[in-house]
C-alpha cells in the first residue's frame, strides 16, 4: 500500500516551519510560543523528541515532546504539529503508536511524525544500555519503521522481530489522517533513504554533519543537492516517484546564516528551493544557545520572507 500523501503543493516556494524546543514551562511562555507560531503563519511547528539534548540544555528545563504537542494541539487550531525527530533510542513502536494515534485525534489530524535512527547523545544511555553502534541503530530503525507503520494502519497487529514484538495489539479506532499520520523520515545513508522512499511522506536532512562547522554556504548547499540525488536513487529502487516526497531541511546545522536578516533568509531559501527542498524549518531563537538570534528579525522572516519568495511582498 502506498504511503498517504501530504496536502498537494501548488507552487515551488518552500513551506516555512519552525522548531520550538521544549524548554519553557507551559504557563510561563510555553503556550504563548506555540500560539504565536500559528499567528505568524508557520506551516508546522515541530519539537525535538529527546529526554535531554546537548550540554547547554541538559541541565536546564526540558519537557517531554508528546505531552507538549498534545497541549499545543489544544492551544491551536490550524498549525500542523510534529517531532524532529523521534527515534528508537527510548521509544517502542507499540506504545509510541498508541500515543501518536491519540495525539492525532486530539489535534484533529494535524500531526506529522518526524522519525530518525537516533544517535549517541544522552538518550542513547538514559535507560541504562550501552550505546548502539551505527549498524545496530540502522538495524533497529529498519525494523522500527515498518512495525510502526502497521500499528498505525491496522486494527490488530502481531509481530515477532529481532528487536521488537507486538502481540495482538489493538490500534482502534486508528488515525484521523488515513490510512495513518504522515512520516517525515530523517536519513542521509542508503538504508535510511530506502525507508524514506517506502514509508515516508517527507524526507528530512540537516545537511552534511562533516562540514557543518567548517564548510562554506556553497559547500553546504552542494551537499544537500548530492543527498537529494541519492534520495532519488533510493526512491527508484522502491518504485517511488521522488517528486512525490516532500524534502525538508532543518536549518541550524548547515553553513550559512538565514536568520541574519530577511534578505539573507530569502537568498538562503531561494537557493535551497532551487536544489529541491520543499520545506525549510527554522529554530525559534533561544538566547544564550547555538540558536540565538534576533526574535524581531525571526518574526519578520515568518511574515515577510516567504512573501518575498512568492513575489507578493508589499512595495515599500
mmCIF file of C-alpha atoms in Angstrom:
data_model
loop_
_atom_site.group_PDB
_atom_site.id
_atom_site.type_symbol
_atom_site.label_atom_id
_atom_site.label_comp_id
_atom_site.label_asym_id
_atom_site.label_seq_id
_atom_site.Cartn_x
_atom_site.Cartn_y
_atom_site.Cartn_z
ATOM 1 C CA UNK A 1 0.000 0.000 0.000
ATOM 2 C CA UNK A 2 1.361 3.417 -0.962
ATOM 3 C CA UNK A 3 2.079 5.904 1.847
ATOM 4 C CA UNK A 4 -0.625 8.549 2.357
ATOM 5 C CA UNK A 5 0.094 11.876 0.657
ATOM 6 C CA UNK A 6 0.539 15.233 2.299
ATOM 7 C CA UNK A 7 -1.663 18.086 1.050
ATOM 8 C CA UNK A 8 -0.788 18.896 -2.577
ATOM 9 C CA UNK A 9 1.674 21.651 -3.388
ATOM 10 C CA UNK A 10 0.577 24.345 -5.810
ATOM 11 C CA UNK A 11 3.864 26.259 -6.120
ATOM 12 C CA UNK A 12 7.616 25.825 -5.899
ATOM 13 C CA UNK A 13 8.036 28.199 -2.951
ATOM 14 C CA UNK A 14 9.003 26.102 0.098
ATOM 15 C CA UNK A 15 6.808 25.778 3.133
ATOM 16 C CA UNK A 16 8.177 27.588 6.173
ATOM 17 C CA UNK A 17 8.076 25.833 9.538
ATOM 18 C CA UNK A 18 9.715 26.196 12.917
ATOM 19 C CA UNK A 19 11.143 24.098 15.756
ATOM 20 C CA UNK A 20 10.137 25.113 19.278
ATOM 21 C CA UNK A 21 12.429 23.422 21.762
ATOM 22 C CA UNK A 22 10.541 22.230 24.901
ATOM 23 C CA UNK A 23 12.399 24.473 27.349
ATOM 24 C CA UNK A 24 9.625 26.745 28.660
ATOM 25 C CA UNK A 25 7.094 25.899 31.337
ATOM 26 C CA UNK A 26 3.670 25.782 29.690
ATOM 27 C CA UNK A 27 2.231 28.536 31.904
ATOM 28 C CA UNK A 28 5.371 30.670 31.717
ATOM 29 C CA UNK A 29 5.546 31.314 27.987
ATOM 30 C CA UNK A 30 5.240 27.832 26.521
ATOM 31 C CA UNK A 31 1.611 28.105 25.413
ATOM 32 C CA UNK A 32 2.087 31.586 24.024
ATOM 33 C CA UNK A 33 5.033 30.492 21.875
ATOM 34 C CA UNK A 34 3.031 27.802 20.090
ATOM 35 C CA UNK A 35 0.121 30.164 19.634
ATOM 36 C CA UNK A 36 2.456 32.808 18.253
ATOM 37 C CA UNK A 37 3.811 30.277 15.740
ATOM 38 C CA UNK A 38 0.259 29.847 14.455
ATOM 39 C CA UNK A 39 -0.324 33.611 14.357
ATOM 40 C CA UNK A 40 2.857 34.120 12.324
ATOM 41 C CA UNK A 41 1.632 31.671 9.697
ATOM 42 C CA UNK A 42 4.165 28.859 10.037
ATOM 43 C CA UNK A 43 3.045 25.720 8.253
ATOM 44 C CA UNK A 44 4.223 23.345 11.007
ATOM 45 C CA UNK A 45 5.734 23.736 14.453
ATOM 46 C CA UNK A 46 7.927 20.819 15.480
ATOM 47 C CA UNK A 47 9.747 19.962 18.669
ATOM 48 C CA UNK A 48 12.668 17.681 19.484
ATOM 49 C CA UNK A 49 11.829 14.289 20.972
ATOM 50 C CA UNK A 50 14.680 13.778 23.443
ATOM 51 C CA UNK A 51 14.993 13.104 27.157
ATOM 52 C CA UNK A 52 17.699 15.767 27.189
ATOM 53 C CA UNK A 53 19.839 17.319 24.491
ATOM 54 C CA UNK A 54 23.334 18.778 24.277
ATOM 55 C CA UNK A 55 25.440 20.189 27.079
ATOM 56 C CA UNK A 56 23.909 23.659 27.082
ATOM 57 C CA UNK A 57 20.361 22.283 27.508
ATOM 58 C CA UNK A 58 20.943 19.139 29.562
ATOM 59 C CA UNK A 59 20.925 20.796 32.981
ATOM 60 C CA UNK A 60 18.074 23.186 32.260
ATOM 61 C CA UNK A 61 14.326 22.785 31.755
ATOM 62 C CA UNK A 62 13.387 20.209 29.098
ATOM 63 C CA UNK A 63 9.884 18.793 28.765
ATOM 64 C CA UNK A 64 8.501 15.722 27.002
ATOM 65 C CA UNK A 65 7.693 16.041 23.320
ATOM 66 C CA UNK A 66 4.359 14.239 23.068
ATOM 67 C CA UNK A 67 2.714 15.894 26.106
ATOM 68 C CA UNK A 68 3.955 19.250 24.815
ATOM 69 C CA UNK A 69 2.486 18.588 21.372
ATOM 70 C CA UNK A 70 -0.791 17.497 22.961
ATOM 71 C CA UNK A 71 -1.015 20.787 24.847
ATOM 72 C CA UNK A 72 -0.085 22.663 21.663
ATOM 73 C CA UNK A 73 -2.851 20.830 19.788
ATOM 74 C CA UNK A 74 -5.417 22.136 22.281
ATOM 75 C CA UNK A 75 -3.968 25.660 22.226
ATOM 76 C CA UNK A 76 -4.005 25.974 18.401
ATOM 77 C CA UNK A 77 -6.424 25.200 15.585
ATOM 78 C CA UNK A 78 -4.612 25.387 12.210
ATOM 79 C CA UNK A 79 -0.936 24.805 12.875
ATOM 80 C CA UNK A 80 0.445 21.387 11.972
ATOM 81 C CA UNK A 81 2.486 19.781 14.763
ATOM 82 C CA UNK A 82 5.301 17.277 14.757
ATOM 83 C CA UNK A 83 8.520 15.799 16.084
ATOM 84 C CA UNK A 84 12.000 16.388 14.623
ATOM 85 C CA UNK A 85 12.779 13.691 15.368
ATOM 86 C CA UNK A 86 11.564 10.698 17.325
ATOM 87 C CA UNK A 87 13.966 7.737 17.434
ATOM 88 C CA UNK A 88 14.151 4.179 18.800
ATOM 89 C CA UNK A 89 16.656 5.330 21.457
ATOM 90 C CA UNK A 90 13.967 5.302 24.133
ATOM 91 C CA UNK A 91 10.773 4.585 22.191
ATOM 92 C CA UNK A 92 8.965 1.293 21.460
ATOM 93 C CA UNK A 93 6.690 1.093 18.392
ATOM 94 C CA UNK A 94 3.713 -0.307 20.339
ATOM 95 C CA UNK A 95 3.485 2.425 22.974
ATOM 96 C CA UNK A 96 4.518 5.151 20.525
ATOM 97 C CA UNK A 97 1.764 4.171 18.088
ATOM 98 C CA UNK A 98 -0.910 4.456 20.783
ATOM 99 C CA UNK A 99 0.322 7.885 21.860
ATOM 100 C CA UNK A 100 0.529 9.119 18.268
ATOM 101 C CA UNK A 101 -2.958 7.870 17.441
ATOM 102 C CA UNK A 102 -4.262 9.741 20.498
ATOM 103 C CA UNK A 103 -2.374 12.926 19.576
ATOM 104 C CA UNK A 104 -3.666 12.750 16.009
ATOM 105 C CA UNK A 105 -7.215 12.502 17.378
ATOM 106 C CA UNK A 106 -6.817 15.386 19.833
ATOM 107 C CA UNK A 107 -5.287 17.624 17.137
ATOM 108 C CA UNK A 108 -7.950 16.836 14.562
ATOM 109 C CA UNK A 109 -5.435 15.248 12.209
ATOM 110 C CA UNK A 110 -2.632 17.834 12.340
ATOM 111 C CA UNK A 111 0.317 15.614 13.330
ATOM 112 C CA UNK A 112 3.426 14.645 11.381
ATOM 113 C CA UNK A 113 5.875 12.158 12.874
ATOM 114 C CA UNK A 114 9.466 13.107 12.198
ATOM 115 C CA UNK A 115 11.472 9.947 12.805
ATOM 116 C CA UNK A 116 15.138 9.013 12.626
ATOM 117 C CA UNK A 117 17.578 6.313 13.679
ATOM 118 C CA UNK A 118 18.910 8.305 16.651
ATOM 119 C CA UNK A 119 22.477 8.956 17.682
ATOM 120 C CA UNK A 120 24.979 8.699 20.528
ATOM 121 C CA UNK A 121 23.632 11.552 22.644
ATOM 122 C CA UNK A 122 22.338 11.391 26.206
ATOM 123 C CA UNK A 123 19.216 9.491 25.107
ATOM 124 C CA UNK A 124 21.352 6.585 23.948
ATOM 125 C CA UNK A 125 22.282 5.555 27.506
ATOM 126 C CA UNK A 126 19.437 7.008 29.602
ATOM 127 C CA UNK A 127 17.751 3.605 30.014
ATOM 128 C CA UNK A 128 20.977 2.035 31.218
ATOM 129 C CA UNK A 129 22.046 0.368 27.990
ATOM 130 C CA UNK A 130 25.324 0.675 26.141
ATOM 131 C CA UNK A 131 25.169 2.993 23.117
ATOM 132 C CA UNK A 132 24.271 1.132 19.956
ATOM 133 C CA UNK A 133 26.720 1.041 17.084
ATOM 134 C CA UNK A 134 25.749 2.835 13.860
ATOM 135 C CA UNK A 135 24.943 -0.547 12.316
ATOM 136 C CA UNK A 136 22.712 -1.568 15.217
ATOM 137 C CA UNK A 137 20.900 1.786 15.090
ATOM 138 C CA UNK A 138 20.276 1.218 11.384
ATOM 139 C CA UNK A 139 19.110 -2.359 12.016
ATOM 140 C CA UNK A 140 16.690 -1.253 14.710
ATOM 141 C CA UNK A 141 15.396 1.611 12.602
ATOM 142 C CA UNK A 142 14.766 -0.768 9.688
ATOM 143 C CA UNK A 143 12.517 -2.837 11.973
ATOM 144 C CA UNK A 144 11.014 0.057 13.939
ATOM 145 C CA UNK A 145 9.570 1.989 10.990
ATOM 146 C CA UNK A 146 7.680 -0.855 9.240
ATOM 147 C CA UNK A 147 6.203 -2.059 12.526
ATOM 148 C CA UNK A 148 5.103 1.453 13.478
ATOM 149 C CA UNK A 149 3.563 1.815 10.012
ATOM 150 C CA UNK A 150 1.484 -1.335 10.574
ATOM 151 C CA UNK A 151 0.471 -0.357 14.106
ATOM 152 C CA UNK A 152 -0.914 2.959 12.852
ATOM 153 C CA UNK A 153 -2.727 1.418 9.865
ATOM 154 C CA UNK A 154 -4.099 -1.915 11.046
ATOM 155 C CA UNK A 155 -6.692 -2.592 13.784
ATOM 156 C CA UNK A 156 -4.825 -5.653 15.123
ATOM 157 C CA UNK A 157 -1.088 -6.339 14.799
ATOM 158 C CA UNK A 158 1.078 -9.265 15.866
ATOM 159 C CA UNK A 159 4.773 -9.326 15.064
ATOM 160 C CA UNK A 160 7.891 -11.076 16.311
ATOM 161 C CA UNK A 161 11.136 -9.424 15.265
ATOM 162 C CA UNK A 162 14.773 -9.291 16.247
ATOM 163 C CA UNK A 163 14.370 -6.141 18.343
ATOM 164 C CA UNK A 164 10.621 -5.501 18.681
ATOM 165 C CA UNK A 165 7.488 -7.564 19.186
ATOM 166 C CA UNK A 166 3.741 -6.951 19.222
ATOM 167 C CA UNK A 167 1.147 -9.441 20.467
ATOM 168 C CA UNK A 168 -2.377 -8.821 19.174
ATOM 169 C CA UNK A 169 -2.002 -5.089 19.699
ATOM 170 C CA UNK A 170 -5.187 -3.119 19.054
ATOM 171 C CA UNK A 171 -4.984 0.148 17.129
ATOM 172 C CA UNK A 172 -8.655 1.106 17.261
ATOM 173 C CA UNK A 173 -10.042 3.499 16.037
ATOM 174 C CA UNK A 174 -6.900 4.374 14.058
ATOM 175 C CA UNK A 175 -5.657 7.768 12.956
ATOM 176 C CA UNK A 176 -7.819 10.672 11.873
ATOM 177 C CA UNK A 177 -5.436 11.020 8.912
ATOM 178 C CA UNK A 178 -5.936 7.976 6.710
ATOM 179 C CA UNK A 179 -4.533 5.453 6.348
ATOM 180 C CA UNK A 180 -2.216 6.910 9.026
ATOM 181 C CA UNK A 181 -0.499 10.139 10.025
ATOM 182 C CA UNK A 182 2.437 11.080 7.762
ATOM 183 C CA UNK A 183 6.054 10.121 8.434
ATOM 184 C CA UNK A 184 8.950 12.523 7.841
ATOM 185 C CA UNK A 185 11.972 10.210 7.719
ATOM 186 C CA UNK A 186 15.355 11.733 8.600
ATOM 187 C CA UNK A 187 18.095 9.931 6.692
ATOM 188 C CA UNK A 188 21.358 10.531 4.879
ATOM 189 C CA UNK A 189 22.546 6.943 4.420
ATOM 190 C CA UNK A 190 21.301 4.465 1.815
ATOM 191 C CA UNK A 191 19.286 2.273 4.198
ATOM 192 C CA UNK A 192 17.508 5.221 5.775
ATOM 193 C CA UNK A 193 16.748 6.735 2.382
ATOM 194 C CA UNK A 194 15.180 3.440 1.288
ATOM 195 C CA UNK A 195 12.930 3.638 4.347
ATOM 196 C CA UNK A 196 12.010 7.204 3.402
ATOM 197 C CA UNK A 197 11.118 6.006 -0.082
ATOM 198 C CA UNK A 198 8.990 3.151 1.198
ATOM 199 C CA UNK A 199 7.257 4.733 4.182
ATOM 200 C CA UNK A 200 7.797 8.481 4.189
ATOM 201 C CA UNK A 201 5.649 11.328 3.040
ATOM 202 C CA UNK A 202 8.669 13.561 3.698
ATOM 203 C CA UNK A 203 12.427 13.169 3.853
ATOM 204 C CA UNK A 204 14.394 15.244 6.382
ATOM 205 C CA UNK A 205 18.002 16.392 6.244
ATOM 206 C CA UNK A 206 20.209 18.600 8.405
ATOM 207 C CA UNK A 207 22.889 18.683 5.706
ATOM 208 C CA UNK A 208 26.275 17.008 5.918
ATOM 209 C CA UNK A 209 27.472 16.957 9.562
ATOM 210 C CA UNK A 210 31.087 16.646 8.411
ATOM 211 C CA UNK A 211 31.052 20.218 7.108
ATOM 212 C CA UNK A 212 28.526 21.797 9.495
ATOM 213 C CA UNK A 213 31.171 23.762 11.399
ATOM 214 C CA UNK A 214 33.826 24.299 8.742
ATOM 215 C CA UNK A 215 32.097 24.276 5.362
ATOM 216 C CA UNK A 216 31.099 27.244 3.242
ATOM 217 C CA UNK A 217 27.460 28.002 2.372
ATOM 218 C CA UNK A 218 28.150 26.813 -1.180
ATOM 219 C CA UNK A 219 29.555 23.517 0.107
ATOM 220 C CA UNK A 220 26.559 23.053 2.391
ATOM 221 C CA UNK A 221 24.175 23.630 -0.494
ATOM 222 C CA UNK A 222 26.037 21.200 -2.741
ATOM 223 C CA UNK A 223 25.972 18.541 -0.014
ATOM 224 C CA UNK A 224 22.180 18.762 0.148
ATOM 225 C CA UNK A 225 21.952 18.642 -3.651
ATOM 226 C CA UNK A 226 24.012 15.456 -3.588
ATOM 227 C CA UNK A 227 21.774 13.970 -0.891
ATOM 228 C CA UNK A 228 18.681 14.696 -2.986
ATOM 229 C CA UNK A 229 20.259 12.854 -5.927
ATOM 230 C CA UNK A 230 20.895 9.836 -3.694
ATOM 231 C CA UNK A 231 17.336 10.054 -2.385
ATOM 232 C CA UNK A 232 16.124 9.873 -5.977
ATOM 233 C CA UNK A 233 18.141 6.691 -6.486
ATOM 234 C CA UNK A 234 16.627 5.175 -3.345
ATOM 235 C CA UNK A 235 13.126 6.096 -4.500
ATOM 236 C CA UNK A 236 13.812 4.449 -7.862
ATOM 237 C CA UNK A 237 14.748 1.256 -6.032
ATOM 238 C CA UNK A 238 11.441 1.279 -4.134
ATOM 239 C CA UNK A 239 9.348 2.140 -7.177
ATOM 240 C CA UNK A 240 8.531 5.558 -5.755
ATOM 241 C CA UNK A 241 8.458 8.813 -7.700
ATOM 242 C CA UNK A 242 10.888 11.041 -5.772
ATOM 243 C CA UNK A 243 8.850 14.105 -6.715
ATOM 244 C CA UNK A 244 6.020 12.785 -4.507
ATOM 245 C CA UNK A 245 8.258 13.015 -1.434
ATOM 246 C CA UNK A 246 8.473 16.319 0.449
ATOM 247 C CA UNK A 247 12.084 17.330 1.126
ATOM 248 C CA UNK A 248 12.591 19.048 4.480
ATOM 249 C CA UNK A 249 15.674 20.988 5.545
ATOM 250 C CA UNK A 250 16.154 21.507 9.293
ATOM 251 C CA UNK A 251 18.409 24.549 9.444
ATOM 252 C CA UNK A 252 20.865 25.363 12.189
ATOM 253 C CA UNK A 253 23.316 22.676 11.107
ATOM 254 C CA UNK A 254 24.120 23.741 7.537
ATOM 255 C CA UNK A 255 26.645 26.506 6.806
ATOM 256 C CA UNK A 256 25.008 29.880 6.406
ATOM 257 C CA UNK A 257 23.059 32.447 8.439
ATOM 258 C CA UNK A 258 19.437 32.523 7.243
ATOM 259 C CA UNK A 259 18.270 34.302 10.415
ATOM 260 C CA UNK A 260 20.673 37.227 9.993
ATOM 261 C CA UNK A 261 18.120 39.258 8.028
ATOM 262 C CA UNK A 262 15.060 38.876 5.824
ATOM 263 C CA UNK A 263 17.243 39.271 2.747
ATOM 264 C CA UNK A 264 19.646 36.602 3.995
ATOM 265 C CA UNK A 265 16.723 34.227 4.511
ATOM 266 C CA UNK A 266 15.263 34.918 1.074
ATOM 267 C CA UNK A 267 18.643 34.235 -0.553
ATOM 268 C CA UNK A 268 19.149 31.071 1.500
ATOM 269 C CA UNK A 269 15.620 29.739 0.960
ATOM 270 C CA UNK A 270 15.637 30.501 -2.740
ATOM 271 C CA UNK A 271 18.836 28.554 -3.320
ATOM 272 C CA UNK A 272 17.644 25.525 -1.347
ATOM 273 C CA UNK A 273 14.262 25.612 -3.095
ATOM 274 C CA UNK A 274 16.070 25.510 -6.440
ATOM 275 C CA UNK A 275 18.014 22.499 -5.148
ATOM 276 C CA UNK A 276 14.731 20.689 -4.441
ATOM 277 C CA UNK A 277 13.931 21.493 -0.789
ATOM 278 C CA UNK A 278 10.176 21.937 -0.305
ATOM 279 C CA UNK A 279 10.059 22.809 3.412
ATOM 280 C CA UNK A 280 12.504 24.894 5.452
ATOM 281 C CA UNK A 281 12.463 24.633 9.237
ATOM 282 C CA UNK A 282 13.906 27.412 11.408
ATOM 283 C CA UNK A 283 14.685 27.108 15.105
ATOM 284 C CA UNK A 284 12.790 29.542 17.261
ATOM 285 C CA UNK A 285 15.541 31.746 18.739
ATOM 286 C CA UNK A 286 16.839 30.835 22.200
ATOM 287 C CA UNK A 287 19.170 33.348 23.838
ATOM 288 C CA UNK A 288 22.499 32.014 25.057
ATOM 289 C CA UNK A 289 22.391 28.928 22.854
ATOM 290 C CA UNK A 290 23.561 27.920 19.400
ATOM 291 C CA UNK A 291 20.101 29.022 18.232
ATOM 292 C CA UNK A 292 20.431 32.601 19.469
ATOM 293 C CA UNK A 293 19.040 35.143 17.006
ATOM 294 C CA UNK A 294 17.112 38.399 16.900
ATOM 295 C CA UNK A 295 13.486 37.417 17.530
ATOM 296 C CA UNK A 296 12.206 40.522 15.740
ATOM 297 C CA UNK A 297 14.084 39.501 12.593
ATOM 298 C CA UNK A 298 12.825 35.940 13.028
ATOM 299 C CA UNK A 299 9.213 37.134 13.089
ATOM 300 C CA UNK A 300 9.802 39.372 10.062
ATOM 301 C CA UNK A 301 11.166 36.367 8.195
ATOM 302 C CA UNK A 302 7.987 34.466 9.031
ATOM 303 C CA UNK A 303 5.718 37.262 7.837
ATOM 304 C CA UNK A 304 7.779 38.785 5.001
ATOM 305 C CA UNK A 305 10.326 36.228 3.845
ATOM 306 C CA UNK A 306 8.018 33.745 2.135
ATOM 307 C CA UNK A 307 6.011 36.640 0.685
ATOM 308 C CA UNK A 308 9.201 37.924 -0.958
ATOM 309 C CA UNK A 309 9.916 34.498 -2.411
ATOM 310 C CA UNK A 310 6.406 34.403 -3.826
ATOM 311 C CA UNK A 311 6.782 37.923 -5.166
ATOM 312 C CA UNK A 312 3.807 39.101 -3.137
ATOM 313 C CA UNK A 313 5.565 41.291 -0.567
ATOM 314 C CA UNK A 314 4.089 44.812 -0.342
ATOM 315 C CA UNK A 315 6.026 47.510 -2.110
ATOM 316 C CA UNK A 316 7.845 49.944 0.164
#
